[in-house]
Coordinates of C-alpha atoms in Angstrom, one line a residue:
X264 CA -31.9 -157.9 245.4
X265 CA -32.2 -157.5 249.3
X266 CA -30.3 -160.5 250.6
X267 CA -32.3 -160.7 253.9
X268 CA -35.6 -162.5 252.5
X269 CA -36.2 -164.8 255.7
X270 CA -39.5 -162.8 256.6
X271 CA -40.9 -164.0 252.9
X272 CA -41.0 -167.9 254.0
X273 CA -44.0 -169.2 255.4
X274 CA -43.9 -170.1 259.2
X275 CA -46.3 -172.2 261.2
X276 CA -47.7 -168.9 262.7
X277 CA -48.3 -167.7 258.9
X278 CA -50.3 -170.9 258.1
X279 CA -52.1 -170.9 261.5
X280 CA -53.4 -167.0 261.0
X281 CA -54.2 -167.9 257.5
X282 CA -56.4 -170.9 258.7
X283 CA -58.1 -168.3 261.2
X284 CA -58.5 -166.1 258.4
X285 CA -56.7 -163.3 260.3
X286 CA -53.3 -162.9 258.2
X287 CA -53.9 -159.3 256.9
X288 CA -50.6 -159.3 255.2
X289 CA -50.9 -162.8 253.8
X290 CA -49.8 -161.2 250.3
X291 CA -46.3 -160.8 251.3
X292 CA -46.3 -164.7 251.8
X293 CA -48.7 -166.4 249.3
X294 CA -47.6 -166.0 245.5
X295 CA -44.6 -165.7 244.0
X296 CA -41.8 -163.3 245.7
X297 CA -38.1 -162.9 244.7
X298 CA -35.9 -164.5 247.4
X299 CA -32.7 -165.7 248.6
X300 CA -32.0 -169.4 250.0
X301 CA -28.5 -170.6 251.1
X302 CA -27.0 -167.7 249.1
X303 CA -28.8 -168.5 245.9
X304 CA -31.3 -166.0 244.3
X305 CA -34.6 -167.2 242.9
X306 CA -38.2 -167.0 243.6
X307 CA -40.3 -168.3 246.5
X308 CA -43.6 -169.9 245.2
X309 CA -46.5 -170.3 247.6
X310 CA -50.2 -171.7 247.0
X311 CA -53.4 -173.1 248.7
X312 CA -54.8 -175.9 247.2
X313 CA -56.3 -177.9 250.0
X314 CA -57.8 -180.6 247.9
X315 CA -55.0 -181.3 245.6
X316 CA -53.3 -184.6 244.9
X317 CA -49.9 -183.0 243.7
X318 CA -48.9 -179.5 243.2
X319 CA -46.1 -178.0 240.7
X320 CA -44.9 -174.8 239.6
X321 CA -44.1 -174.5 235.8
X322 CA -42.9 -171.6 233.8
X323 CA -40.3 -169.9 231.8
X324 CA -37.6 -170.9 234.3
X325 CA -38.1 -174.7 233.7
X326 CA -39.4 -174.5 230.0
X327 CA -43.0 -175.4 231.5
X328 CA -41.7 -179.0 232.7
X329 CA -43.3 -180.1 235.9
X330 CA -40.6 -182.8 236.8
X331 CA -38.6 -181.9 239.7
X332 CA -40.8 -179.1 240.7
X333 CA -43.2 -180.4 243.0
X334 CA -44.2 -178.0 245.5
X335 CA -44.2 -179.5 249.2
X336 CA -47.0 -178.8 252.1
X337 CA -46.1 -176.3 254.5
X338 CA -49.0 -177.8 256.6
X339 CA -51.9 -179.9 256.8
X340 CA -54.1 -176.9 255.7
X341 CA -53.2 -177.4 251.9
X342 CA -50.4 -174.7 251.8
X343 CA -47.7 -175.4 249.3
X344 CA -44.2 -174.2 248.6
X345 CA -41.2 -174.3 246.5
X346 CA -38.1 -172.2 246.2
X347 CA -36.9 -171.8 242.6
X348 CA -33.4 -171.2 242.2
X349 CA -32.5 -168.9 239.1
X350 CA -36.3 -167.9 238.4
X351 CA -36.4 -164.2 238.0
X352 CA -38.6 -161.3 237.8
X353 CA -40.6 -161.1 234.3
X354 CA -40.9 -164.7 233.5
X355 CA -44.3 -166.3 233.5
X356 CA -45.4 -169.2 235.5
X357 CA -48.5 -171.1 236.4
X358 CA -49.4 -173.9 239.0
X359 CA -50.1 -177.2 237.7
X360 CA -52.4 -179.1 240.0
X361 CA -53.2 -182.6 240.0
X362 CA -56.7 -183.2 241.4
X363 CA -57.8 -186.3 243.3
X364 CA -59.3 -187.8 240.2
X365 CA -56.1 -187.2 238.2
X366 CA -56.9 -184.2 236.3
X367 CA -54.1 -181.8 235.3
X368 CA -55.2 -177.9 235.8
X369 CA -53.0 -175.2 234.8
X370 CA -54.0 -172.3 237.0
X371 CA -52.8 -168.8 237.2
X372 CA -51.6 -167.8 240.8
X373 CA -54.5 -166.0 242.8
X374 CA -52.0 -163.8 244.5
X375 CA -50.0 -163.0 241.4
X376 CA -48.7 -159.2 241.3
X377 CA -48.7 -159.1 237.5
X378 CA -50.1 -161.3 234.7
X379 CA -50.0 -161.4 230.9
X380 CA -52.1 -159.4 228.6
X381 CA -55.0 -161.3 227.3
X382 CA -55.7 -163.3 225.7
X383 CA -52.5 -165.0 227.5
X384 CA -53.4 -166.3 230.9
X385 CA -50.0 -166.9 232.8
X386 CA -48.8 -165.1 235.9
X387 CA -45.8 -163.0 235.7
X388 CA -43.2 -162.8 238.6
X389 CA -42.9 -159.2 239.7
X390 CA -41.0 -157.2 242.0
X391 CA -43.1 -154.4 243.6
X392 CA -40.4 -152.8 245.7
X393 CA -38.2 -150.0 244.8
X394 CA -40.7 -147.5 243.7
X395 CA -40.0 -144.0 245.3
X396 CA -43.4 -142.8 246.5
X397 CA -43.8 -138.9 247.1
X398 CA -47.1 -138.9 248.8
X399 CA -46.2 -139.3 252.4
X400 CA -47.9 -136.2 253.3
X401 CA -51.0 -136.9 251.3
X402 CA -51.3 -140.3 253.2
X403 CA -50.8 -138.6 256.6
X404 CA -53.6 -135.9 255.9
X405 CA -56.0 -138.4 254.9
X406 CA -55.5 -140.6 257.8
X407 CA -56.5 -137.6 260.0
X408 CA -59.5 -136.7 257.6
X409 CA -63.0 -136.8 259.0
X410 CA -64.2 -138.6 255.6
X411 CA -67.9 -137.7 256.3
X412 CA -67.4 -134.0 256.6
X413 CA -65.1 -133.6 253.9
X414 CA -65.6 -132.7 250.4
X415 CA -66.0 -135.9 248.1
X416 CA -66.8 -135.1 244.4
X417 CA -66.1 -138.4 242.3
X418 CA -65.2 -138.7 238.4
X419 CA -66.1 -142.3 237.6
X420 CA -63.7 -143.4 234.5
X421 CA -62.8 -146.6 232.8
X422 CA -59.3 -145.5 231.6
X423 CA -59.1 -147.9 228.7
X424 CA -62.0 -145.8 226.8
X425 CA -61.5 -142.2 228.3
X426 CA -58.8 -141.5 225.8
X427 CA -57.2 -143.9 222.9
X428 CA -53.5 -143.7 221.8
X429 CA -53.5 -142.4 218.4
X430 CA -50.7 -144.3 217.0
X431 CA -52.6 -147.1 215.6
X432 CA -51.9 -149.7 218.2
X433 CA -54.3 -152.5 218.3
X434 CA -55.9 -151.5 221.5
X435 CA -55.4 -147.9 221.6
X436 CA -54.7 -148.2 225.2
X437 CA -52.7 -145.4 227.1
X438 CA -50.1 -146.3 229.8
X439 CA -51.0 -145.6 233.5
X440 CA -47.9 -143.3 233.5
X441 CA -49.5 -141.4 230.3
X442 CA -52.8 -141.4 231.4
X443 CA -52.2 -140.0 234.8
X444 CA -50.8 -136.7 233.3
X445 CA -53.8 -136.0 231.2
X446 CA -56.6 -137.3 233.7
X447 CA -54.9 -135.3 236.4
X448 CA -55.1 -132.1 234.6
X449 CA -58.5 -132.7 233.3
X450 CA -60.1 -133.8 236.7
X451 CA -58.3 -131.1 238.8
X452 CA -59.4 -128.4 236.1
X453 CA -63.3 -129.6 236.5
X454 CA -63.2 -129.5 240.3
X455 CA -63.5 -133.0 241.2
X456 CA -61.9 -134.5 244.5
X457 CA -61.6 -138.0 243.4
X458 CA -61.4 -140.3 240.5
X459 CA -63.0 -143.9 240.9
X460 CA -61.6 -146.5 238.3
X461 CA -63.2 -149.4 236.7
X462 CA -61.4 -152.6 235.8
X463 CA -58.2 -152.5 237.4
X464 CA -57.4 -155.8 238.8
X465 CA -56.8 -158.4 235.9
X466 CA -59.7 -159.9 234.0
X467 CA -59.8 -161.6 230.8
X468 CA -62.9 -160.1 228.9
X469 CA -63.0 -156.5 227.9
X470 CA -66.8 -156.7 227.9
X471 CA -67.2 -157.4 231.7
X472 CA -65.5 -154.0 232.1
X473 CA -63.1 -155.6 234.9
X474 CA -65.9 -156.9 237.1
X475 CA -65.3 -160.5 236.2
X476 CA -61.8 -160.8 237.9
X477 CA -59.1 -163.5 237.5
X478 CA -56.5 -161.5 239.2
X479 CA -57.3 -159.9 242.2
X480 CA -53.7 -159.0 243.5
X481 CA -52.5 -158.0 239.5
X482 CA -53.1 -154.6 238.1
X483 CA -54.2 -155.2 234.6
X484 CA -51.6 -155.2 232.0
X485 CA -53.9 -153.6 229.5
X486 CA -52.4 -150.0 230.6
X487 CA -48.7 -151.2 231.8
X488 CA -46.9 -152.7 234.8
X489 CA -47.6 -152.5 238.7
X490 CA -45.0 -149.8 239.1
X491 CA -46.6 -147.8 236.2
X492 CA -49.9 -148.0 238.3
X493 CA -48.1 -146.8 241.3
X494 CA -46.8 -144.2 239.4
X495 CA -50.4 -143.0 238.3
X496 CA -51.6 -143.1 241.9
X497 CA -48.7 -141.0 243.0
X498 CA -49.2 -138.5 240.3
X499 CA -52.9 -138.2 241.0
X500 CA -52.0 -137.5 244.8
X501 CA -49.4 -135.1 243.7
X502 CA -52.5 -133.1 241.8
X503 CA -54.6 -133.3 244.9
X504 CA -56.8 -136.2 243.4
X505 CA -57.8 -139.2 245.6
X506 CA -58.3 -142.7 243.8
X507 CA -60.9 -144.9 244.4
X508 CA -61.0 -148.4 243.0
X509 CA -63.7 -151.0 242.2
X510 CA -63.7 -153.8 243.8
X511 CA -65.3 -157.3 243.4
X512 CA -65.5 -159.6 246.4
X513 CA -69.1 -161.0 245.2
X514 CA -68.2 -163.2 242.4
X515 CA -65.5 -164.6 239.9
X516 CA -65.7 -166.1 236.3
X517 CA -65.3 -170.0 235.6
X518 CA -62.2 -169.2 233.1
X519 CA -60.0 -172.4 233.2
X520 CA -57.1 -170.6 234.4
X521 CA -58.9 -168.8 237.3
X522 CA -60.2 -169.3 240.7
X523 CA -62.9 -171.6 239.7
X524 CA -62.6 -175.3 240.6
X525 CA -59.2 -174.5 241.5
X526 CA -57.7 -177.6 242.6
X527 CA -60.5 -180.0 241.1
X528 CA -62.8 -179.3 244.0
X529 CA -64.5 -176.0 245.2
X530 CA -61.9 -174.0 246.8
X531 CA -63.2 -170.6 246.5
X532 CA -66.5 -171.2 245.7
X533 CA -69.5 -172.6 247.5
X534 CA -69.8 -176.1 246.4
X535 CA -73.9 -176.1 246.6
X536 CA -74.5 -174.5 243.2
X537 CA -77.8 -173.0 244.8
X538 CA -75.4 -170.8 246.8
X539 CA -72.1 -171.2 244.6
X540 CA -73.3 -169.6 241.3
X541 CA -75.1 -166.7 239.9
X542 CA -77.5 -168.0 237.2
X543 CA -77.6 -164.4 236.0
X544 CA -74.1 -163.4 235.6
X545 CA -72.8 -167.2 234.9
X546 CA -70.1 -166.7 237.6
X547 CA -69.3 -168.1 240.9
X548 CA -69.8 -167.0 244.5
X549 CA -67.0 -166.8 246.9
X550 CA -67.6 -169.3 249.7
X551 CA -67.5 -166.6 252.9
X552 CA -67.9 -169.4 255.3
X553 CA -64.2 -170.6 254.8
X554 CA -61.5 -168.6 256.6
X555 CA -59.2 -168.8 253.9
X556 CA -61.2 -167.4 251.3
X557 CA -62.2 -164.7 253.6
X558 CA -58.6 -163.9 254.2
X559 CA -57.8 -163.8 250.6
X560 CA -60.3 -161.0 250.0
X561 CA -59.7 -158.9 253.0
X562 CA -56.1 -159.1 252.5
X563 CA -56.7 -158.1 248.9
X564 CA -58.8 -155.2 249.8
X565 CA -56.0 -154.2 252.2
X566 CA -53.2 -154.9 249.5
X567 CA -54.4 -152.3 247.1
X568 CA -53.9 -149.5 250.1
X569 CA -50.8 -150.8 251.4
X570 CA -49.0 -151.5 248.3
X571 CA -50.5 -148.9 245.8
X572 CA -51.8 -146.3 248.0
X573 CA -55.4 -146.6 247.0
X574 CA -57.9 -144.1 248.9
X575 CA -61.0 -146.1 248.8
X576 CA -62.8 -149.1 247.5
X577 CA -66.1 -149.1 246.1
X578 CA -67.4 -152.6 246.5
X579 CA -69.4 -153.9 243.7
X580 CA -72.8 -155.6 243.8
X581 CA -73.1 -156.0 247.6
X582 CA -76.9 -156.8 247.5
X583 CA -75.8 -160.1 245.7
X584 CA -73.6 -161.0 248.4
X585 CA -76.2 -160.5 251.0
X586 CA -79.3 -161.9 249.7
X587 CA -79.2 -165.8 249.2
X588 CA -82.0 -165.6 246.8
X589 CA -80.6 -162.8 244.7
X590 CA -81.3 -163.6 240.9
X591 CA -82.5 -167.0 242.2
X592 CA -86.0 -168.4 241.5
X593 CA -88.1 -170.1 244.2
X594 CA -86.4 -173.5 245.4
X595 CA -83.3 -172.8 243.7
X596 CA -81.5 -171.1 246.8
X597 CA -80.5 -172.2 250.4
X598 CA -82.1 -170.5 253.5
X599 CA -79.8 -169.7 256.2
X600 CA -79.9 -171.6 259.6
X601 CA -82.7 -169.3 260.6
X602 CA -84.8 -169.9 257.4
X603 CA -84.2 -166.4 256.1
X604 CA -82.6 -165.2 252.9
X605 CA -79.7 -163.3 254.3
X606 CA -76.5 -164.5 254.0
X607 CA -74.9 -164.7 257.5
X608 CA -71.5 -165.3 256.3
X609 CA -71.2 -162.6 253.7
X610 CA -72.3 -160.3 256.5
X611 CA -69.8 -161.3 259.1
X612 CA -67.3 -161.1 256.0
X613 CA -68.3 -157.7 255.3
X614 CA -68.3 -156.6 259.1
X615 CA -64.7 -158.0 259.1
X616 CA -63.6 -156.4 256.1
X617 CA -64.7 -152.9 256.9
X618 CA -63.8 -153.1 260.8
X619 CA -60.1 -154.1 259.9
X620 CA -59.8 -151.8 257.1
X621 CA -60.9 -149.1 259.4
X622 CA -58.3 -149.8 262.1
X623 CA -55.2 -150.7 259.9
X624 CA -55.9 -148.2 257.2
X625 CA -57.8 -145.3 258.2
X626 CA -56.9 -142.9 255.3
X627 CA -58.9 -145.1 252.8
X628 CA -62.8 -145.2 252.6
X629 CA -65.1 -148.2 251.9
X630 CA -68.2 -147.9 249.6
X631 CA -71.1 -150.0 249.1
X632 CA -72.9 -150.5 246.0
X633 CA -76.0 -152.0 247.6
X634 CA -79.5 -151.7 245.5
X635 CA -81.8 -152.5 248.2
X636 CA -83.1 -150.7 251.4
X637 CA -80.9 -153.3 253.7
X638 CA -80.5 -151.3 256.9
X639 CA -77.3 -150.0 258.4
X640 CA -74.9 -150.4 255.4
X641 CA -72.7 -147.7 256.4
X642 CA -71.5 -146.7 259.8
X643 CA -69.3 -148.0 262.5
X644 CA -68.5 -151.6 261.8
X645 CA -68.2 -152.5 265.4
X646 CA -71.4 -151.5 266.6
X647 CA -74.0 -154.3 266.4
X648 CA -75.6 -155.4 263.0
X649 CA -74.0 -152.4 260.9
X650 CA -72.0 -153.5 257.9
X651 CA -69.4 -150.8 258.3
X652 CA -68.9 -149.0 255.0
X653 CA -68.2 -145.6 255.2
X654 CA -70.5 -144.8 252.5
X655 CA -73.4 -146.2 250.7
X656 CA -74.4 -145.3 246.9
X657 CA -77.8 -143.9 246.9
X658 CA -79.6 -146.1 244.4
X659 CA -82.9 -145.0 245.4
X660 CA -82.3 -141.3 244.9
X661 CA -80.9 -142.1 241.5
X662 CA -83.8 -144.3 240.1
X663 CA -86.4 -141.3 241.1
X664 CA -84.2 -138.9 240.0
X665 CA -83.6 -140.1 236.5
X666 CA -87.1 -141.0 236.2
X667 CA -88.3 -137.6 237.1
X668 CA -85.9 -135.9 234.7
X669 CA -86.9 -138.1 231.8
X670 CA -90.6 -136.8 232.2
X671 CA -92.0 -134.2 229.8
X672 CA -92.3 -131.0 232.2
X673 CA -96.2 -131.1 231.8
X674 CA -96.2 -134.3 233.9
X675 CA -93.7 -133.4 236.5
X676 CA -96.1 -131.7 238.7
X677 CA -97.8 -135.2 238.8
X678 CA -94.7 -136.4 240.1
X679 CA -93.5 -133.8 242.3
X680 CA -92.8 -136.4 245.3
X681 CA -90.1 -138.2 243.0
X682 CA -87.6 -135.2 244.1
X683 CA -88.7 -134.7 247.6
X684 CA -89.0 -138.2 248.7
X685 CA -85.2 -138.9 249.0
X686 CA -85.0 -136.3 251.8
X687 CA -87.1 -138.5 253.9
X688 CA -84.4 -141.1 254.0
X689 CA -81.2 -138.9 253.1
X690 CA -79.8 -139.3 257.0
X691 CA -80.6 -142.8 257.2
X692 CA -77.1 -143.9 255.8
X693 CA -74.0 -141.9 254.6
X694 CA -75.3 -141.9 250.9
X695 CA -73.2 -141.0 247.8
X696 CA -75.1 -139.5 244.7
X697 CA -74.5 -141.7 242.0
X698 CA -75.0 -141.0 238.1
X699 CA -72.8 -144.0 237.2
X700 CA -71.8 -146.1 234.2
X701 CA -74.6 -148.5 234.8
X702 CA -77.3 -145.4 234.1
X703 CA -75.6 -145.0 230.5
X704 CA -75.5 -148.4 228.7
X705 CA -77.8 -150.9 227.6
X706 CA -80.1 -149.0 225.9
X707 CA -80.7 -146.5 228.9
X708 CA -79.4 -143.8 226.9
X709 CA -76.8 -141.2 227.8
X710 CA -77.8 -138.5 230.7
X711 CA -78.4 -136.1 227.9
X712 CA -80.2 -138.5 225.9
X713 CA -82.7 -139.1 228.8
X714 CA -83.5 -135.5 228.8
X715 CA -86.9 -134.5 227.3
X716 CA -87.3 -131.9 224.7
X717 CA -85.4 -130.7 221.5
X718 CA -81.8 -130.1 221.6
X719 CA -81.8 -126.8 223.7
X720 CA -84.6 -128.3 226.1
X721 CA -82.1 -131.2 226.9
X722 CA -79.1 -129.3 227.6
X723 CA -81.1 -127.0 229.9
X724 CA -82.6 -130.0 231.6
X725 CA -79.3 -131.6 232.1
X726 CA -78.0 -128.6 233.8
X727 CA -80.8 -128.4 235.8
X728 CA -80.5 -132.0 237.0
X729 CA -76.6 -131.2 238.0
X730 CA -77.6 -127.9 240.0
X731 CA -80.0 -130.3 241.9
X732 CA -77.6 -133.1 242.6
X733 CA -74.8 -130.2 243.5
X734 CA -77.3 -129.0 246.2
X735 CA -78.7 -132.5 247.7
X736 CA -77.0 -133.9 250.6
X737 CA -74.8 -136.2 249.9
X738 CA -71.2 -137.0 248.3
X739 CA -71.5 -136.8 244.5
X740 CA -70.4 -139.3 241.6
X741 CA -70.6 -138.6 237.8
X742 CA -69.5 -140.9 235.3
X743 CA -66.9 -139.8 232.5
X744 CA -68.4 -138.0 229.4
X745 CA -71.6 -137.0 230.9
X746 CA -70.0 -134.0 232.0
X747 CA -70.0 -132.5 228.7
X748 CA -73.4 -134.2 227.4
X749 CA -72.2 -137.2 225.4
X750 CA -75.0 -138.2 223.2
X751 CA -73.9 -141.9 222.7
X752 CA -74.3 -144.6 225.6
X753 CA -70.9 -145.5 226.7
X754 CA -68.8 -148.3 225.4
X755 CA -65.5 -149.7 226.6
X756 CA -64.5 -150.2 222.8
X757 CA -64.2 -146.7 221.8
X758 CA -62.9 -143.4 223.6
X759 CA -65.4 -140.4 224.6
X760 CA -66.6 -138.5 222.2
X761 CA -64.4 -135.4 222.7
X762 CA -64.9 -133.9 219.4
X763 CA -68.5 -132.9 220.7
X764 CA -66.3 -129.9 222.5
X765 CA -66.0 -128.3 219.2
X766 CA -70.0 -127.7 219.7
X767 CA -70.8 -124.5 222.0
X768 CA -73.6 -126.2 223.6
X769 CA -71.4 -129.2 224.6
X770 CA -68.7 -126.8 225.6
X771 CA -71.3 -124.7 227.6
X772 CA -72.5 -127.9 229.2
X773 CA -68.9 -128.8 230.4
X774 CA -68.4 -125.7 231.7
X775 CA -71.6 -125.7 233.7
X776 CA -70.8 -128.9 235.2
X777 CA -67.3 -127.5 236.3
X778 CA -69.1 -124.6 237.9
X779 CA -71.3 -127.1 239.8
X780 CA -68.1 -128.8 241.1
X781 CA -66.3 -125.9 242.1
X782 CA -69.4 -124.5 243.9
X783 CA -69.5 -127.7 245.6
X784 CA -65.8 -127.9 246.6
X785 CA -65.8 -124.3 247.6
X786 CA -68.6 -124.0 249.9
X787 CA -68.4 -125.9 253.3
X788 CA -72.3 -126.0 253.5
X789 CA -72.4 -128.4 250.6
X790 CA -70.3 -131.1 252.2
X791 CA -69.5 -130.7 255.9
X792 CA -73.2 -131.4 257.1
X793 CA -73.9 -133.9 254.6
X794 CA -75.1 -136.3 257.1
X795 CA -76.7 -134.0 259.8
X796 CA -80.1 -133.1 259.1
X797 CA -79.7 -129.5 260.4
X798 CA -77.6 -129.0 257.5
X799 CA -80.4 -128.8 255.1
X800 CA -83.9 -127.1 255.3
X801 CA -86.6 -126.8 252.9
X802 CA -88.1 -123.2 251.6
X803 CA -90.7 -124.7 250.0
X804 CA -91.0 -128.4 249.2
X805 CA -94.6 -128.5 247.8
X806 CA -94.8 -126.1 245.0
X807 CA -96.0 -129.0 242.5
X808 CA -98.0 -126.8 240.2
X809 CA -94.9 -124.9 239.5
X810 CA -92.7 -127.6 239.7
X811 CA -90.2 -125.1 241.7
X812 CA -88.0 -126.4 244.3
X813 CA -86.4 -124.4 246.9
X814 CA -84.0 -125.1 249.8
X815 CA -80.9 -124.2 251.6
X816 CA -77.7 -125.9 252.7
X817 CA -76.7 -124.5 255.9
X818 CA -73.0 -123.9 256.9
X819 CA -71.9 -125.0 260.1
X820 CA -70.2 -121.4 261.0
X821 CA -73.3 -119.5 259.8
X822 CA -71.3 -118.0 256.9
X823 CA -72.1 -118.7 253.3
X824 CA -75.2 -120.6 253.5
X825 CA -76.5 -121.3 249.9
X826 CA -80.3 -121.0 248.7
X827 CA -81.5 -123.0 245.8
X828 CA -84.3 -122.0 243.7
X829 CA -84.9 -124.6 240.9
X830 CA -87.8 -124.4 238.2
X831 CA -88.3 -127.7 236.4
X832 CA -90.3 -126.4 233.6
X833 CA -89.7 -124.2 230.5
X834 CA -92.1 -121.4 231.8
X835 CA -90.6 -118.1 232.5
X836 CA -91.4 -116.7 236.1
X837 CA -90.6 -113.1 236.5
X838 CA -90.5 -111.9 240.3
X839 CA -91.4 -115.1 241.6
X840 CA -91.6 -115.1 245.6
X841 CA -90.1 -117.3 247.9
X842 CA -89.6 -117.2 251.6
X843 CA -86.0 -115.6 252.8
X844 CA -84.7 -117.2 255.8
X845 CA -82.5 -113.9 256.6
X846 CA -82.9 -110.2 256.1
X847 CA -80.3 -108.6 254.0
X848 CA -78.3 -109.4 250.5
X849 CA -78.4 -112.3 248.5
X850 CA -75.8 -112.9 246.1
X851 CA -75.8 -115.0 242.7
X852 CA -73.3 -117.5 242.7
X853 CA -74.9 -120.1 240.1
X854 CA -77.6 -119.5 237.6
X855 CA -79.1 -120.8 234.4
X856 CA -78.9 -117.2 232.7
X857 CA -76.3 -115.4 234.4
X858 CA -76.1 -112.8 232.0
X859 CA -79.7 -111.4 232.6
X860 CA -80.0 -112.7 236.2
X861 CA -79.8 -110.3 238.7
X862 CA -76.4 -110.6 241.0
X863 CA -77.8 -109.2 244.2
X864 CA -81.3 -109.7 245.8
X865 CA -82.5 -107.8 248.9
X866 CA -84.8 -109.5 251.2
X867 CA -88.2 -107.4 251.2
X868 CA -90.7 -107.5 253.8
X869 CA -93.6 -109.9 253.4
X870 CA -94.5 -113.2 254.6
X871 CA -93.9 -116.3 252.6
X872 CA -93.1 -119.9 253.1
X873 CA -93.2 -119.2 256.7
X874 CA -90.7 -116.5 256.9
X875 CA -91.3 -113.0 257.6
X876 CA -89.4 -111.6 254.6
X877 CA -88.9 -113.0 251.0
X878 CA -87.3 -112.5 247.6
X879 CA -88.6 -111.8 244.2
X880 CA -86.7 -113.7 241.7
X881 CA -86.5 -113.8 238.1
X882 CA -86.7 -117.3 237.0
X883 CA -86.1 -118.1 233.5
X884 CA -87.1 -121.3 231.9
X885 CA -85.7 -124.4 233.2
X886 CA -84.4 -121.7 235.9
X887 CA -81.4 -122.0 238.2
X888 CA -80.8 -119.4 240.7
X889 CA -78.2 -120.3 243.7
X890 CA -77.6 -117.4 246.3
X891 CA -75.1 -116.8 248.9
X892 CA -75.9 -115.2 252.1
X893 CA -74.8 -115.4 255.7
X894 CA -76.3 -114.9 259.2
X895 CA -77.3 -117.1 262.4
X896 CA -79.6 -119.9 261.2
X897 CA -78.8 -122.1 264.5
X898 CA -76.6 -124.6 263.5
X899 CA -73.6 -125.3 265.4
X900 CA -70.2 -125.5 264.2

């Protein structure tokens, strides 16, 4: 152990900054840290319990007996500390907190870096130092990257059900290290740039998928140790894949060992149940008005980037944070001081979080899952009312898009605007187009199951859907299993239906998704101008009678533009005429039936769609035709 551990112990400055909500490295102080005091090795414990009557630390090192292990207040702010000689890494512990009413509460450490595997609930003393990272170049490049103009295609993954062990173990979970190799190979081959992981911070109930967290600073023990997870991230970076974590600062569960009623009072949650409880979820809501709670969360987001080199955080349930009446009936919520339904404290928290994350860790992105039309969710966090996220999930696009795709093709001409409307607001935020886990559970059907028609029609429609998603402005996210057309809805209890890839239809589906992902990654026009209106142009947005959509994605250097022509009916259309923006050759780079589609087209004279030349395209049923062309379309690099 490093003998110089003086920096671990709490100082007056530490408690002051924590009380102000600005101690961004509080995780280096709070919790349990290996230390040396007076030449003796042990563990230094720190906990915040502002209304506690007494606080003890109990664990394997003292046979879980409190006598003689009472923690001492560091200041009058409710921070307690104790150095325990002889305590060591790997031992389990909890804080025994005596409330003002005399109730004995055995609580897991909110700042613990590891926890027991459920159903056990103790925290585990852990040493995070000593891992040899090999991703320095990756991190430095990410710091200099313009995230908005870079490619981002995300494979959303629940690693506990992506693949299972075949050795008959109880849960069948793979270790972080083992799954890193298989997942990196698969994701790289498919052409994705990032993985987004569900459920990494420790949680007690498998069915919550990790969205009801009890250990915000502890990678879940389901898949191994914290250093195993470090290896996972380091290996993904080695293979050129970024890692995004789902992060839940909106609410937490009521489990007895967790944050709820932490010292016998409402420490982390709002005291008023009209603000402090989510009636739909049965969870507690963080009290963002308390500096220490805000500090706990903001430092937690930074902790994952600092200690585990995470490339981004997708913030769950942002709408539930912003609206005081979210999920609440009339009379059961508390207006803000202006009489409105906006949570002013949550707004300030999110701005603070995004601003400091951008300043301290520019290599990491923040992503809001915000399901309403709340303005200025993404953008500069230091600019007025902007919340400051790097990106926002495009839930409006997702809803309209899936509703359109579910329609019988005959009725699509009456719903033509469901696909064009998203371009009316596409540049109001830095959007990510998402087809996430939420869309393939709870009787919503898998993506393939949503598609109309017989088996062949379903596969053709899903390929068409992914081709449109590829061409639409915005970064991309697709949930695991949907790339090869899984029939079953997703369940955390079983692995994906990989056996389907023995079927040629599913194999072709996977190959087509791969083509879309590689097309996206290899063409600048599909990502560099995502948030610049001049990067997109309709050829014809109004051909509702044929349900054909044609548009171009424009490259900033006028080289390798892409023309998309997509037909959303099973009608075969020979020599279908569309306007061509430039004279010359157009090369097919993605098609629904590339064996029979012409590899090269030449623009011919003849006005169409406002252009002086046109193309005659043979469109198969559910036709997909994407052409590369070059020339000056009037956009500056």
